[in-house]
Short mmCIF file of N, CA and C in Angstrom, two decimals:
data_model
loop_
_atom_site.label_atom_id
_atom_site.label_comp_id
_atom_site.label_asym_id
_atom_site.label_seq_id
_atom_site.Cartn_x
_atom_site.Cartn_y
_atom_site.Cartn_z
N GLY Y 1 85.23 99.62 98.74
CA GLY Y 1 84.46 100.61 98.34
C GLY Y 1 83.26 100.80 97.84
N ALA Y 2 82.81 102.04 97.40
CA ALA Y 2 81.05 102.16 97.36
C ALA Y 2 80.67 101.52 95.87
N VAL Y 3 79.30 101.32 96.04
CA VAL Y 3 78.62 100.77 94.73
C VAL Y 3 78.15 102.37 94.09
N ARG Y 4 78.62 102.77 93.44
CA ARG Y 4 77.83 104.01 92.57
C ARG Y 4 76.64 103.70 91.51
N CYS Y 5 76.04 104.60 91.59
CA CYS Y 5 75.06 104.57 90.48
C CYS Y 5 75.16 104.86 89.02
N PRO Y 6 75.18 103.94 87.81
CA PRO Y 6 75.96 104.09 86.95
C PRO Y 6 75.31 105.45 85.96
N ALA Y 7 74.24 105.93 86.17
CA ALA Y 7 73.73 107.00 85.39
C ALA Y 7 74.64 108.35 85.69
N GLU Y 8 74.98 109.59 84.59
CA GLU Y 8 75.57 110.49 84.97
C GLU Y 8 75.47 111.37 85.89
N ASP Y 9 73.79 111.36 85.89
CA ASP Y 9 72.99 112.77 86.66
C ASP Y 9 72.99 111.81 88.01
N CYS Y 10 73.23 111.24 88.48
CA CYS Y 10 72.98 110.23 89.84
C CYS Y 10 74.16 110.68 90.56
N ASN Y 11 74.09 110.83 92.02
CA ASN Y 11 75.04 110.67 92.83
C ASN Y 11 75.02 109.93 94.02
N VAL Y 12 74.22 108.91 93.75
CA VAL Y 12 74.13 107.78 95.01
C VAL Y 12 74.91 106.63 94.73
N LYS Y 13 76.08 106.58 96.51
CA LYS Y 13 76.68 105.65 96.71
C LYS Y 13 76.26 104.64 97.81
N HIS Y 14 76.81 103.37 97.65
CA HIS Y 14 76.22 102.78 98.81
C HIS Y 14 77.43 101.67 98.76
N TYR Y 15 77.31 101.49 100.37
CA TYR Y 15 78.46 100.44 100.52
C TYR Y 15 77.76 99.19 100.65
N VAL Y 16 78.07 97.90 99.99
CA VAL Y 16 77.92 96.31 100.36
C VAL Y 16 78.50 95.94 101.32
N THR Y 17 77.57 95.64 102.49
CA THR Y 17 78.35 95.01 103.90
C THR Y 17 77.37 93.66 104.17
N GLY Y 18 77.93 93.12 105.33
CA GLY Y 18 77.48 92.07 105.87
C GLY Y 18 77.88 90.46 105.13
N MET Y 19 78.81 90.72 104.11
CA MET Y 19 78.91 89.64 103.43
C MET Y 19 79.38 88.41 104.17
N CYS Y 20 80.60 88.69 105.37
CA CYS Y 20 80.79 88.15 106.28
C CYS Y 20 80.01 87.44 106.82
N THR Y 21 79.18 88.20 107.42
CA THR Y 21 77.97 86.98 108.32
C THR Y 21 77.04 86.81 107.86
N GLY Y 22 76.66 86.81 106.28
CA GLY Y 22 75.83 86.16 105.70
C GLY Y 22 74.49 87.13 105.65
N TYR Y 23 74.42 88.22 106.28
CA TYR Y 23 73.48 89.41 106.17
C TYR Y 23 73.71 90.60 105.33
N ILE Y 24 73.55 90.00 104.13
CA ILE Y 24 73.90 91.02 103.06
C ILE Y 24 73.07 92.32 102.67
N ARG Y 25 73.62 93.13 102.74
CA ARG Y 25 72.72 94.57 102.47
C ARG Y 25 73.32 95.85 102.21
N PHE Y 26 73.00 97.15 101.41
CA PHE Y 26 73.53 98.12 101.44
C PHE Y 26 73.28 99.21 102.48
N ASP Y 27 74.45 99.59 102.63
CA ASP Y 27 75.00 100.81 103.83
C ASP Y 27 75.12 101.93 103.32
N SER Y 28 74.68 103.08 103.88
CA SER Y 28 75.27 104.33 103.47
C SER Y 28 76.94 104.59 103.84
N GLY Y 29 77.87 103.68 104.45
CA GLY Y 29 79.05 103.95 105.24
C GLY Y 29 79.12 103.97 106.41
N LYS Y 30 77.96 104.75 107.31
CA LYS Y 30 78.30 105.17 108.60
C LYS Y 30 77.86 103.81 109.76
N PHE Y 31 77.41 102.97 108.99
CA PHE Y 31 77.32 101.69 109.81
C PHE Y 31 78.24 100.21 109.33
N HIS Y 32 79.29 100.79 108.42
CA HIS Y 32 80.29 99.62 107.78
C HIS Y 32 81.64 99.66 108.34
N ASN Y 33 81.96 99.02 109.03
CA ASN Y 33 83.15 99.00 109.60
C ASN Y 33 83.84 97.53 109.61
N HIS Y 34 84.78 97.06 109.11
CA HIS Y 34 85.53 95.85 109.11
C HIS Y 34 86.67 96.17 109.77
N CYS Y 35 87.09 95.09 110.90
CA CYS Y 35 88.03 95.36 112.05
C CYS Y 35 89.43 94.32 111.16
N MET Y 36 90.50 95.04 110.40
CA MET Y 36 91.09 94.30 109.86
C MET Y 36 92.25 93.89 110.19
N GLU Y 37 92.35 94.03 111.97
CA GLU Y 37 92.93 93.75 112.95
C GLU Y 37 93.01 92.11 113.28
N CYS Y 38 91.82 91.49 113.35
CA CYS Y 38 91.61 90.36 113.50
C CYS Y 38 91.92 89.36 112.46
N ASP Y 39 92.50 88.34 112.70
CA ASP Y 39 92.63 87.18 112.27
C ASP Y 39 91.87 87.45 110.63
N GLY Y 40 92.55 86.39 109.99
CA GLY Y 40 91.83 86.00 108.36
C GLY Y 40 91.46 87.61 107.48
N PHE Y 41 90.23 87.27 107.28
CA PHE Y 41 89.71 88.49 106.52
C PHE Y 41 89.11 90.18 107.43
N GLY Y 42 89.42 89.65 108.38
CA GLY Y 42 88.85 90.45 109.70
C GLY Y 42 87.56 90.19 110.16
N GLN Y 43 86.61 90.97 110.63
CA GLN Y 43 85.59 90.82 111.33
C GLN Y 43 84.81 92.13 111.63
N CYS Y 44 83.41 91.98 110.97
CA CYS Y 44 82.44 93.34 110.84
C CYS Y 44 82.60 93.56 112.05
N VAL Y 45 82.20 95.08 112.27
CA VAL Y 45 82.22 95.31 113.53
C VAL Y 45 81.20 96.51 113.74
N GLY Y 46 80.56 96.57 112.65
CA GLY Y 46 79.19 97.62 112.50
C GLY Y 46 79.83 99.10 112.12
N ASP Y 47 79.26 100.09 113.16
CA ASP Y 47 79.70 101.18 113.65
C ASP Y 47 80.98 101.78 113.33
N VAL Y 48 81.07 102.85 112.72
CA VAL Y 48 82.37 103.28 112.20
C VAL Y 48 83.05 103.59 113.60
N ARG Y 49 82.30 103.88 114.86
CA ARG Y 49 83.08 104.47 115.87
C ARG Y 49 83.56 103.14 116.94
N ASN Y 50 83.40 102.10 116.51
CA ASN Y 50 83.45 100.96 117.25
C ASN Y 50 85.54 100.56 116.75
N ASP Y 51 86.09 99.95 117.77
CA ASP Y 51 87.37 100.02 117.44
C ASP Y 51 88.06 98.97 118.04
N HIS Y 52 89.32 98.15 117.48
CA HIS Y 52 89.81 97.27 118.57
C HIS Y 52 90.54 97.32 119.66
N CYS Y 53 90.56 96.91 120.42
CA CYS Y 53 91.45 96.91 121.69
C CYS Y 53 92.87 96.18 121.26
N TRP Y 54 94.05 96.87 121.06
CA TRP Y 54 95.19 96.25 121.02
C TRP Y 54 95.59 95.34 122.34
N ASN Y 55 95.16 96.06 123.78
CA ASN Y 55 95.42 95.00 124.30
C ASN Y 55 94.92 93.74 124.90
N CYS Y 56 93.51 93.70 124.75
CA CYS Y 56 92.53 92.34 125.11
C CYS Y 56 92.13 92.12 123.76
N GLY Y 57 92.40 92.70 122.70
CA GLY Y 57 91.82 91.89 121.40
C GLY Y 57 90.15 92.24 121.28
N GLU Y 58 89.26 92.42 121.99
CA GLU Y 58 88.21 93.28 122.02
C GLU Y 58 87.74 93.84 121.13
N HIS Y 59 86.29 94.45 120.38
CA HIS Y 59 85.82 95.06 120.08
C HIS Y 59 84.80 96.18 120.86
N TYR Y 60 85.08 97.43 120.96
CA TYR Y 60 84.50 98.26 121.79
C TYR Y 60 83.91 99.61 121.04
N PHE Y 61 83.01 100.49 121.88
CA PHE Y 61 82.46 101.54 121.24
C PHE Y 61 83.73 102.87 121.72
N ALA Y 62 84.68 103.32 120.49
CA ALA Y 62 85.55 104.05 121.06
C ALA Y 62 84.86 105.46 121.24
N GLY Y 63 83.91 106.02 120.20
CA GLY Y 63 83.28 107.14 120.18
C GLY Y 63 83.72 108.11 118.71
N SER Y 64 83.52 109.24 118.97
CA SER Y 64 84.08 109.99 118.12
C SER Y 64 85.28 110.16 118.57
N TRP Y 65 86.45 110.16 117.23
CA TRP Y 65 87.94 110.68 117.45
C TRP Y 65 88.37 109.40 118.40
N GLY Y 66 87.83 108.53 118.59
CA GLY Y 66 88.42 107.65 120.00
C GLY Y 66 88.62 107.85 121.48
N ARG Y 67 87.53 108.90 121.69
CA ARG Y 67 87.82 109.04 123.38
C ARG Y 67 87.62 108.29 124.31
N TYR Y 68 86.95 107.06 123.94
CA TYR Y 68 86.77 106.55 124.71
C TYR Y 68 87.68 105.17 124.70
N GLY Y 69 88.27 104.75 126.27
CA GLY Y 69 88.86 103.47 126.20
C GLY Y 69 87.91 102.27 126.14
N CYS Y 70 88.88 101.56 126.16
CA CYS Y 70 88.25 99.76 126.38
C CYS Y 70 87.84 99.20 127.82
N PRO Y 71 86.28 99.16 127.72
CA PRO Y 71 85.78 98.73 128.86
C PRO Y 71 85.81 97.29 129.36
N THR Y 72 86.44 96.44 128.50
CA THR Y 72 86.44 95.44 128.62
C THR Y 72 88.02 95.18 129.58
N CYS Y 73 88.87 95.36 128.94
CA CYS Y 73 90.51 95.64 130.15
C CYS Y 73 90.29 96.67 131.00
N GLY Y 74 89.63 97.77 130.61
CA GLY Y 74 89.64 99.15 131.30
C GLY Y 74 90.88 99.77 131.21
N ASP Y 75 91.31 100.01 130.07
CA ASP Y 75 92.27 100.64 129.74
C ASP Y 75 91.78 101.82 128.55
N ASP Y 76 92.31 103.02 129.22
CA ASP Y 76 91.82 104.39 128.61
C ASP Y 76 92.88 104.69 127.77
N GLU Y 77 94.04 104.32 127.53
CA GLU Y 77 95.16 104.53 127.00
C GLU Y 77 95.41 103.51 125.59
N GLN Y 78 95.08 103.29 124.79
CA GLN Y 78 95.74 102.32 123.65
C GLN Y 78 97.08 102.36 123.54
N GLU Y 79 97.76 101.15 123.22
CA GLU Y 79 98.96 101.47 122.89
C GLU Y 79 98.85 100.95 120.95
N PHE Y 80 99.50 101.97 120.14
CA PHE Y 80 99.42 101.43 118.71
C PHE Y 80 100.62 100.81 118.26
#
């Protein structure tokens, strides 16, 4: 979840990201995406538009609403 400013009149929220890579930073949430389909605790994949390919296991840019298929395996239709 997001880290919130404790002051009542403050509406600032940030995500703490990069802990699994050792590059810890605050983020607005736009570039905070963690693939939970990967083994263990998952893997940081950055941009929220990146997705996990169920066919080959690679991460790829799926775009808004997942409109792009995986370029690694060439599959435009993901099996869920």
